[in-house]
Coordinates of C-alpha atoms and ligand atoms in Angstrom, one line a residue:
Chain A
M1 CA -29.9 22.9 -0.9
D2 CA -28.0 24.3 1.0
E3 CA -26.1 26.8 -0.9
G4 CA -23.1 26.7 1.3
I5 CA -22.5 23.1 0.9
K6 CA -22.3 24.1 -2.7
Q7 CA -20.0 26.7 -2.4
T8 CA -17.5 24.6 -0.6
I9 CA -17.9 21.5 -2.5
K10 CA -16.9 24.4 -5.4
E11 CA -14.0 26.4 -3.9
Y12 CA -12.5 23.1 -3.2
I13 CA -12.7 21.6 -6.2
L14 CA -11.9 24.9 -8.2
K15 CA -8.1 25.3 -5.7
E16 CA -7.8 21.3 -6.1
F17 CA -8.4 20.2 -9.6
L18 CA -9.1 22.9 -11.6
P19 CA -6.2 25.1 -10.8
G20 CA -6.3 28.8 -12.4
E21 CA -9.2 28.3 -14.1
R22 CA -13.1 31.2 -13.6
P23 CA -15.2 29.8 -11.5
D24 CA -17.8 30.5 -13.3
A25 CA -16.0 27.4 -16.3
L26 CA -17.1 25.5 -13.2
G27 CA -21.3 25.2 -12.2
D28 CA -23.1 23.1 -10.8
S29 CA -24.0 21.1 -13.1
T30 CA -20.9 20.7 -15.0
P31 CA -19.6 17.4 -15.6
L32 CA -16.8 15.8 -13.2
V33 CA -16.4 12.8 -13.9
S34 CA -17.5 12.4 -17.6
G35 CA -16.0 15.7 -18.4
G36 CA -12.0 14.1 -16.5
I37 CA -12.1 16.8 -14.0
L38 CA -12.6 13.9 -11.5
D39 CA -10.2 10.2 -12.0
S40 CA -9.7 8.2 -9.0
I41 CA -7.1 10.1 -7.1
A42 CA -8.7 13.1 -6.9
T43 CA -12.7 11.1 -6.1
L44 CA -9.6 9.5 -3.4
K45 CA -8.8 13.1 -2.6
L46 CA -12.9 14.7 -2.9
V47 CA -14.3 11.9 -0.5
A48 CA -11.4 12.4 2.0
F49 CA -12.5 16.1 2.3
L50 CA -16.9 15.4 2.5
E51 CA -15.8 13.1 4.9
E52 CA -13.6 15.3 7.0
R53 CA -15.9 19.1 6.6
Y54 CA -19.1 17.5 6.8
E55 CA -18.5 14.0 9.0
I56 CA -19.9 11.6 7.7
R57 CA -19.0 8.4 5.6
L58 CA -19.5 7.4 2.6
E59 CA -20.2 3.8 1.2
A60 CA -18.4 1.6 -1.0
H61 CA -21.2 2.2 -3.2
E62 CA -21.6 5.5 -2.7
A63 CA -18.9 6.7 -4.4
S64 CA -20.2 6.6 -7.6
A65 CA -20.9 8.4 -11.3
E66 CA -23.9 9.5 -10.3
N67 CA -24.0 10.5 -6.6
L68 CA -20.5 12.6 -8.0
N69 CA -20.8 13.9 -11.4
T70 CA -21.9 17.1 -11.0
I71 CA -21.7 19.5 -7.5
E72 CA -25.9 19.7 -7.6
E73 CA -25.1 15.9 -6.7
I74 CA -22.2 16.0 -4.9
A75 CA -24.5 18.8 -2.2
R76 CA -27.6 16.5 -2.0
L77 CA -25.2 13.1 -1.1
V78 CA -23.5 15.2 1.5
Q79 CA -27.1 17.1 2.4
S80 CA -28.7 13.5 3.1
K81 CA -25.4 12.5 5.0
K82 CA -25.8 15.0 7.4
G83 CA -29.6 13.7 7.9
Chain B
M1 CA 2.9 11.9 22.1
N2 CA 4.3 8.6 23.7
F3 CA 6.2 7.0 21.3
S4 CA 6.7 4.1 23.5
L5 CA 4.8 0.8 24.0
T6 CA 2.4 -0.5 26.0
E7 CA 3.7 -3.7 28.0
E8 CA 0.7 -5.6 26.6
Q9 CA 2.0 -4.2 23.2
K10 CA 5.5 -5.5 24.0
T11 CA 4.4 -8.8 25.0
L12 CA 3.4 -9.1 21.8
R13 CA 5.8 -8.6 20.2
E14 CA 8.1 -10.6 22.1
S15 CA 5.9 -14.1 21.9
I16 CA 5.9 -14.0 17.9
V17 CA 9.0 -13.3 17.4
R18 CA 9.6 -16.4 20.0
F19 CA 6.9 -17.7 17.8
A20 CA 8.4 -17.2 15.2
R21 CA 11.8 -18.6 15.9
N22 CA 10.9 -21.5 17.1
E23 CA 8.8 -22.4 14.5
L24 CA 8.9 -20.9 11.3
N25 CA 12.5 -20.8 10.2
E26 CA 13.3 -24.0 9.3
D27 CA 15.1 -25.3 6.6
V28 CA 14.0 -21.9 5.1
V29 CA 17.1 -22.2 2.6
E30 CA 15.6 -25.2 1.1
R31 CA 12.0 -24.4 0.7
D32 CA 13.4 -21.2 -1.2
R33 CA 14.8 -23.5 -3.1
T34 CA 12.1 -25.6 -3.9
Q35 CA 10.1 -23.0 -4.4
T36 CA 8.0 -25.0 -1.3
F37 CA 5.2 -23.7 0.8
R38 CA 4.5 -24.8 4.1
R39 CA 1.1 -25.8 4.9
D40 CA 1.0 -26.9 8.8
L41 CA 3.3 -23.8 9.5
W42 CA 0.0 -21.9 8.0
T43 CA -2.4 -23.6 10.5
K44 CA 0.1 -23.0 13.3
C45 CA 0.4 -19.2 12.8
G46 CA -3.8 -20.4 12.4
E47 CA -3.5 -20.6 15.8
M48 CA -1.4 -17.9 17.0
G49 CA -3.9 -16.1 16.5
I50 CA -1.8 -14.1 13.3
L51 CA -4.4 -14.5 10.6
G52 CA -6.6 -12.7 11.7
L53 CA -4.7 -9.7 14.4
P54 CA -7.3 -7.1 13.6
I55 CA -10.3 -8.6 13.4
P56 CA -12.9 -9.3 15.7
E57 CA -12.8 -12.3 17.9
E58 CA -16.4 -13.0 17.6
Y59 CA -14.7 -13.4 13.5
G60 CA -12.0 -16.1 15.0
G61 CA -9.6 -12.7 14.7
S62 CA -7.3 -11.7 17.5
G63 CA -9.4 -8.1 18.1
L64 CA -5.8 -6.2 17.6
D65 CA -6.2 -2.3 16.8
V66 CA -4.3 -1.4 13.9
L67 CA -1.2 -0.1 15.4
S68 CA -0.6 -2.7 17.6
T69 CA -1.6 -5.5 14.3
A70 CA 1.8 -3.6 12.9
I71 CA 4.2 -3.8 15.7
A72 CA 3.0 -7.4 15.6
L73 CA 3.7 -7.9 11.6
E74 CA 6.7 -6.3 12.0
A75 CA 7.8 -8.9 15.1
L76 CA 7.0 -11.3 12.7
G77 CA 9.8 -10.2 9.9
Y78 CA 11.4 -9.9 12.4
G79 CA 11.8 -12.9 14.2
C80 CA 10.3 -15.3 10.7
S81 CA 13.9 -15.5 8.1
D82 CA 11.5 -17.0 5.0
A83 CA 10.4 -13.5 3.1
G84 CA 7.6 -15.5 0.8
F85 CA 6.3 -17.2 4.2
V86 CA 5.9 -14.1 5.5
F87 CA 4.1 -12.3 2.3
S88 CA 2.1 -14.3 1.5
I89 CA 0.2 -14.4 4.7
S90 CA 0.7 -11.1 4.0
A91 CA -1.0 -11.3 0.9
H92 CA -4.2 -13.2 3.0
L93 CA -4.5 -10.7 5.4
L94 CA -4.3 -7.4 4.1
P95 CA -6.0 -7.6 1.2
C96 CA -9.1 -10.5 1.4
V97 CA -9.2 -11.0 5.2
V98 CA -9.8 -7.1 6.5
P99 CA -11.6 -6.5 3.9
I100 CA -14.1 -9.2 4.4
G101 CA -14.2 -7.7 8.4
T102 CA -14.5 -3.9 6.9
F103 CA -17.1 -4.3 3.9
G104 CA -18.3 -7.8 4.8
T105 CA -22.3 -8.8 5.7
E106 CA -23.2 -10.0 9.0
E107 CA -23.9 -13.5 7.2
Q108 CA -20.0 -13.2 4.8
K109 CA -17.9 -12.1 7.7
K110 CA -19.4 -15.3 10.5
R111 CA -19.5 -18.0 7.2
L112 CA -15.8 -16.5 5.5
L113 CA -13.5 -14.9 8.9
P114 CA -13.6 -18.1 11.3
D115 CA -11.9 -20.4 8.8
L116 CA -9.7 -17.5 7.0
C117 CA -8.4 -16.5 10.6
G118 CA -7.8 -20.1 12.2
G119 CA -5.8 -21.6 9.3
K120 CA -8.2 -23.9 7.9
R121 CA -8.4 -21.9 4.1
I122 CA -6.1 -19.4 2.4
A123 CA -7.7 -16.6 0.4
A124 CA -5.8 -14.7 -2.5
N125 CA -6.1 -10.5 -3.5
A126 CA -7.1 -10.8 -7.4
M127 CA -7.1 -7.1 -9.1
T128 CA -4.1 -7.4 -11.5
E129 CA -4.6 -8.7 -14.9
P130 CA -2.6 -9.9 -18.0
G131 CA -2.6 -6.4 -19.5
T132 CA -3.4 -4.0 -16.4
G133 CA -1.5 -3.2 -14.1
S134 CA -0.6 -0.3 -12.7
D135 CA -3.3 0.8 -14.8
A136 CA -6.0 -1.5 -12.3
F137 CA -9.3 0.0 -13.7
A138 CA -8.6 -0.3 -17.2
M139 CA -9.2 -3.6 -16.3
K140 CA -11.2 -6.7 -18.6
T141 CA -12.7 -8.4 -16.3
R142 CA -16.7 -8.6 -16.7
A143 CA -19.9 -9.6 -14.6
V144 CA -23.1 -9.5 -15.6
R145 CA -26.4 -9.9 -14.5
D146 CA -27.7 -13.2 -14.1
G147 CA -31.0 -14.3 -12.6
R148 CA -30.5 -14.3 -8.9
G149 CA -26.6 -13.4 -9.6
F150 CA -23.5 -12.6 -12.3
R151 CA -21.5 -14.6 -14.4
L152 CA -17.6 -13.6 -14.4
A153 CA -15.0 -13.8 -16.9
G154 CA -12.3 -12.7 -17.4
T155 CA -7.7 -13.4 -16.3
K156 CA -6.1 -12.5 -13.2
M157 CA -2.5 -12.0 -13.3
F158 CA -0.5 -13.0 -10.7
C159 CA -2.5 -13.6 -7.8
S160 CA -0.3 -14.0 -4.3
N161 CA -1.6 -17.8 -3.1
G162 CA -3.6 -18.0 -6.4
P163 CA -2.4 -21.7 -6.6
I164 CA -2.8 -22.7 -3.0
A165 CA -6.1 -20.3 -2.8
D166 CA -9.7 -21.2 -1.1
L167 CA -11.0 -17.8 -1.8
A168 CA -10.2 -14.9 -4.5
V169 CA -11.5 -11.5 -4.3
V170 CA -12.2 -10.8 -7.6
F171 CA -12.2 -7.2 -9.1
A172 CA -15.1 -6.9 -11.8
V173 CA -16.7 -4.8 -13.7
T174 CA -20.0 -4.2 -13.5
D175 CA -21.0 -1.2 -15.8
P176 CA -18.6 -0.1 -18.3
E177 CA -19.5 3.3 -18.9
K178 CA -19.0 3.7 -14.8
G179 CA -15.7 2.6 -14.8
Y180 CA -14.1 3.4 -11.7
H181 CA -17.4 5.1 -10.2
G182 CA -19.2 3.1 -9.2
G183 CA -19.0 0.3 -11.7
I184 CA -16.5 -2.2 -10.5
T185 CA -17.2 -4.6 -8.0
T186 CA -15.3 -7.3 -5.4
F187 CA -16.7 -10.7 -5.2
L188 CA -15.9 -13.1 -2.9
V189 CA -15.0 -16.7 -5.2
E190 CA -15.5 -19.8 -3.9
K191 CA -12.1 -22.4 -5.1
E192 CA -15.4 -25.2 -5.5
T193 CA -16.8 -22.3 -7.7
E194 CA -18.0 -23.9 -11.7
G195 CA -15.7 -22.0 -14.4
F196 CA -13.2 -20.8 -12.1
R197 CA -9.3 -22.1 -11.6
A198 CA -5.8 -21.2 -10.4
S199 CA -4.3 -21.9 -14.1
Q200 CA -0.6 -21.0 -14.6
K201 CA 1.6 -21.6 -11.5
F202 CA 5.4 -18.8 -12.0
E203 CA 8.5 -19.2 -11.0
K204 CA 9.4 -16.2 -9.2
M205 CA 13.6 -15.0 -8.2
G206 CA 12.4 -13.8 -4.9
L207 CA 10.0 -15.3 -2.1
R208 CA 9.8 -18.5 -3.3
T209 CA 7.9 -19.6 -0.8
S210 CA 5.0 -17.9 -2.1
P211 CA 3.0 -19.0 -4.5
I212 CA 1.6 -16.2 -7.3
G213 CA -0.6 -18.1 -10.4
E214 CA -2.9 -17.0 -12.9
L215 CA -6.0 -17.1 -12.0
V216 CA -9.2 -17.7 -14.3
L217 CA -13.2 -16.9 -15.0
E218 CA -14.8 -18.8 -17.4
N219 CA -18.5 -17.3 -16.8
A220 CA -18.2 -18.5 -13.3
F221 CA -21.8 -17.7 -11.6
V222 CA -21.4 -16.8 -7.8
S223 CA -24.0 -15.3 -5.9
E224 CA -25.4 -11.9 -5.3
D225 CA -24.4 -12.8 -1.2
A226 CA -20.4 -12.8 -3.5
V227 CA -20.6 -9.6 -3.6
L228 CA -18.7 -7.9 -0.7
G229 CA -19.5 -3.6 -0.1
G230 CA -22.4 -3.6 -3.0
V231 CA -22.4 -3.0 -6.4
G232 CA -20.4 -0.7 -7.7
G233 CA -18.8 -0.5 -4.5
G234 CA -14.8 -1.8 -5.9
A235 CA -13.3 1.2 -6.2
T236 CA -13.7 1.5 -2.3
V237 CA -13.0 -2.0 -1.4
F238 CA -9.7 -1.8 -3.8
A239 CA -8.4 1.7 -1.9
H240 CA -8.9 0.9 1.7
S241 CA -7.8 -2.7 1.1
M242 CA -4.5 -0.5 -0.1
D243 CA -4.3 1.6 2.7
W244 CA -4.0 -1.3 5.1
E245 CA -1.9 -3.5 2.6
R246 CA 0.8 -0.2 1.8
I247 CA 0.7 0.1 5.8
L248 CA 0.9 -3.2 7.2
L249 CA 2.3 -5.4 4.6
F250 CA 5.5 -2.6 4.8
A251 CA 5.2 -3.4 8.5
T252 CA 6.9 -6.4 8.0
H253 CA 9.8 -5.0 5.4
V254 CA 10.4 -3.2 9.2
G255 CA 11.6 -6.4 11.0
T256 CA 13.7 -8.1 8.2
M257 CA 15.3 -4.5 8.5
E258 CA 16.3 -4.9 11.7
R259 CA 16.6 -8.3 11.3
L260 CA 19.2 -7.6 8.9
L261 CA 21.0 -4.4 10.3
E262 CA 21.3 -7.4 13.2
K263 CA 23.1 -9.5 11.0
A264 CA 25.3 -6.9 9.1
V265 CA 26.6 -5.5 12.7
E266 CA 27.6 -9.0 14.1
Y267 CA 29.0 -9.1 11.4
A268 CA 31.4 -6.2 10.9
R269 CA 32.4 -7.2 15.0
I270 CA 34.0 -10.4 14.1
R271 CA 35.1 -10.5 10.7
T272 CA 38.9 -9.5 10.9
Q273 CA 40.7 -7.8 8.0
F274 CA 43.8 -5.7 7.7
G275 CA 44.3 -6.5 11.4
Q276 CA 41.0 -5.4 12.9
P277 CA 37.7 -5.3 12.3
I278 CA 36.0 -4.5 9.5
G279 CA 33.5 -2.6 11.1
K280 CA 36.5 -0.1 11.9
F281 CA 36.5 1.3 8.5
Q282 CA 34.6 3.9 7.9
G283 CA 33.8 2.7 4.8
V284 CA 31.6 0.0 6.3
S285 CA 30.2 1.1 9.2
H286 CA 28.6 4.3 7.7
K287 CA 26.6 2.1 5.0
I288 CA 25.7 0.2 8.5
A289 CA 24.8 3.3 10.4
D290 CA 22.7 4.4 7.4
M291 CA 20.5 1.0 7.6
K292 CA 19.8 2.5 11.2
V293 CA 18.6 5.8 10.2
R294 CA 16.6 3.8 7.5
L295 CA 15.4 1.8 9.6
E296 CA 14.1 4.2 12.3
A297 CA 12.4 5.7 10.0
A298 CA 10.5 4.0 8.6
R299 CA 9.1 2.5 11.3
L300 CA 8.2 5.6 12.7
L301 CA 6.7 6.0 9.3
V302 CA 5.0 2.9 10.0
Y303 CA 3.5 3.4 13.0
R304 CA 2.3 7.2 12.3
S305 CA 0.3 5.4 9.7
A306 CA -0.9 2.8 11.2
W307 CA -2.4 5.1 14.1
K308 CA -4.1 7.5 11.3
L309 CA -5.4 4.1 9.5
G310 CA -7.1 3.4 13.1
E311 CA -8.4 6.3 13.3
R312 CA -10.0 6.5 10.7
K313 CA -8.9 9.2 8.9
S314 CA -8.0 9.4 5.6
V315 CA -4.2 8.0 5.2
S316 CA -4.3 7.2 1.0
M317 CA -1.5 9.9 0.9
D318 CA 0.4 8.4 4.1
A319 CA 0.4 4.6 2.7
S320 CA 1.7 5.8 -0.3
I321 CA 4.6 7.1 1.6
T322 CA 4.8 4.6 3.7
K323 CA 5.2 1.7 0.8
L324 CA 7.7 3.9 -0.8
F325 CA 10.6 5.0 2.1
V326 CA 10.0 1.2 3.2
S327 CA 10.4 -0.7 0.1
E328 CA 13.3 1.4 -0.8
S329 CA 15.3 1.3 2.2
L330 CA 14.4 -1.9 2.5
L331 CA 16.4 -2.9 -0.7
E332 CA 18.7 -0.4 0.4
T333 CA 19.6 -2.5 3.4
A334 CA 19.5 -5.7 1.8
L335 CA 21.7 -5.0 -1.2
D336 CA 24.0 -3.5 1.9
T337 CA 24.1 -6.3 3.7
V338 CA 25.2 -8.7 1.2
Q339 CA 28.0 -5.9 0.0
V340 CA 28.5 -5.8 4.1
L341 CA 29.2 -9.9 4.3
G342 CA 31.3 -9.9 0.7
G343 CA 31.5 -12.7 -0.9
Y344 CA 30.2 -14.7 1.6
G345 CA 26.9 -12.2 1.1
F346 CA 26.8 -14.0 -1.8
M347 CA 26.2 -17.3 -0.9
T348 CA 23.3 -19.1 -0.6
E349 CA 23.9 -20.6 2.5
Y350 CA 24.4 -16.9 4.5
E351 CA 20.5 -16.0 3.6
V352 CA 21.2 -12.3 2.1
E353 CA 21.3 -13.1 -0.9
R354 CA 18.0 -14.4 0.0
A355 CA 17.3 -11.5 1.6
L356 CA 17.9 -9.2 -1.2
R357 CA 16.3 -11.4 -3.8
D358 CA 13.5 -12.0 -1.9
A359 CA 13.1 -7.3 -1.2
I360 CA 13.6 -6.7 -4.7
G361 CA 9.7 -7.4 -5.7
S362 CA 9.1 -4.2 -2.9
T363 CA 9.4 -1.4 -5.1
I364 CA 6.5 -3.3 -7.6
Y365 CA 3.7 -4.6 -5.4
S366 CA 1.1 -3.0 -3.9
G367 CA 2.2 -0.3 -7.2
T368 CA 5.2 0.4 -8.4
S369 CA 7.5 3.2 -7.0
E370 CA 6.8 5.3 -10.2
M371 CA 2.7 4.4 -8.8
Q372 CA 3.5 5.8 -5.5
R373 CA 5.3 9.2 -6.2
N374 CA 1.8 9.6 -9.2
I375 CA -0.3 9.9 -6.1
I376 CA 2.0 11.4 -4.4
A377 CA 2.4 14.8 -6.4
R378 CA -1.3 14.3 -7.2
W379 CA -2.1 14.2 -3.2
L380 CA -0.2 17.7 -3.2
G381 CA -2.0 19.1 -5.9
L382 CA 0.1 18.9 -9.3
Ligands
FAD1 C1 5.3 -10.1 -6.0 C2 4.1 -9.5 -6.2 C3 2.9 -10.0 -6.0 C4 1.7 -9.4 -6.1 N1 0.7 -10.6 -6.0 C5 -0.6 -10.0 -6.4 C6 -1.5 -9.7 -5.8 O1 -1.6 -10.3 -4.5 N2 -2.8 -10.0 -6.6 C7 -3.0 -9.3 -7.6 O2 -3.6 -7.8 -7.7 N3 -1.3 -8.3 -8.1 C8 0.3 -9.4 -7.9 N4 1.1 -8.5 -8.4 C9 1.0 -7.0 -9.6 C10 1.1 -6.1 -9.0 O3 0.1 -5.2 -7.9 C11 2.0 -5.6 -10.1 O4 2.8 -5.8 -10.4 C12 1.6 -4.0 -10.2 O5 1.2 -2.9 -10.5 C13 2.3 -3.1 -11.2 O6 2.1 -3.3 -12.9 P1 2.7 -4.3 -14.3 O7 3.5 -5.2 -13.2 O8 1.4 -4.9 -15.0 O9 3.7 -3.5 -14.5 P2 2.8 -2.0 -15.6 O10 2.2 -1.2 -14.7 O11 3.2 -2.7 -16.7 O12 4.6 -0.8 -15.7 C14 5.8 -1.4 -16.0 C15 6.5 -0.3 -15.4 O13 5.7 0.8 -16.1 C16 5.9 2.3 -15.2 N5 4.8 2.3 -14.9 C17 3.6 2.3 -15.1 N6 2.8 3.4 -15.4 C18 3.3 4.5 -15.3 C19 2.6 5.7 -15.0 N7 2.3 6.4 -15.1 N8 4.0 6.2 -15.3 C20 5.6 7.0 -14.3 N9 5.9 5.3 -14.1 C21 4.9 3.5 -14.6 C22 5.6 1.0 -13.7 O14 6.2 1.9 -12.3 C23 6.6 0.0 -14.3 O15 7.5 0.4 -13.9 C24 1.9 -8.8 -7.7 C25 3.2 -8.8 -8.1 C26 4.4 -9.4 -7.6 C27 5.0 -8.8 -8.4

């Protein structure tokens, strides 16, 4: 797993959705969807960020809880899309 | 940056304005009074290519890019004075035909798009429910797996074209645990489906020539090939539909604003009071100047957002800004037009009181103004 991708995603989530939060409060396996950090608009923003930053396209059914619930899973999805 | 229209875009605009003026504007006052939807005019729009503007020609569409589609819809809103009819076209094209074009399988596109683009079949989008509007994803309609398909149960509210639809694009919960994140699925439900029916039809304040009603699903069975965009893909399909609707439905309103502006200018130049045209009074002329400012700003927003949508960039915030600004501008412009026409403006025959009634819904459908402000604020990180 590319640690750089995880770090980038973590920084984005902290900046956008958890302003003022300590960085160590957000781990690679912190639940984002079930933990209420990613609601509908936050998810749209995150997907737009991932698509632009990594020049990938997510299919309709891929923006799901299995793929987006943790930084670990998001990074795995990005990695698989980058091929 | 070049803001001029191409020769093709100019010709497209002219031909749609001419078509709309010649073919679509008969008896609109009466149609509005009796809430009449004209199926024969729908067929004509199909023949003209309006019902499939951005769909590739191989599926029966006109193959236009997004910006040209916006220009065509703006021309339709300008040329056609029956805003309800234009609304029905938008409700068919933008949240139904377009997502089928984007997310449909080859089989779905070949089976459905030619008739939808050609005017033989009408589509409706079914998201809203009796208990959920702004909070759309709290929907109650469920789709449960049953063999090689799904059983759908629930009631959908305020479906434009619902009473006349041959096909409904229905959103339902397939996995309540996942909810928004992969738990919502889009289904293409055909009129003949057992357990699916158009129920109550509503009478409304404006857009009266566009039928609106409730759609009821009573354990309606659809096979797997009715799923649009994959199981769990509903949130993405909906977001994409809203991007299109919030930009391109509102392109029609830019056309309406231009028509109202022209009406106000014409009237202010010929109506005299106190020995001079009322347009010479600053109280009137400034109102009209503001109409022009709103029109130009609205048009730029629509064009830029349509261009960005065509570039496949993220446009959610742009779509919300466009929707919010154009709808509120349309409403102000319609209200000011009535005021400029004075007592005549209040009379049905002058056709601006209808424009005002038609405009009021625009700050509600496609997500209310309050919701657009919420979305914009969230994109700003608030
Ligand atoms: C002409 C017309 C055509 C339509 N066509 C369709 C269609 O084809 N398909 C379809 O699915 N739906 C359609 N709708 C439904 C439309 O999308 C909903 O009416 C709209 O989203 C608002 O939902 P609601 O009516 O339940 O109002 P509610 O969501 O109950 O809102 C009521 C009021 O509360 C405000 N409000 C709600 N939540 C918030 C919040 N978080 N912050 C601030 N204010 C808030 C709203 O802005 C509004 O002023 C149509 C509606 C109209 C009027």
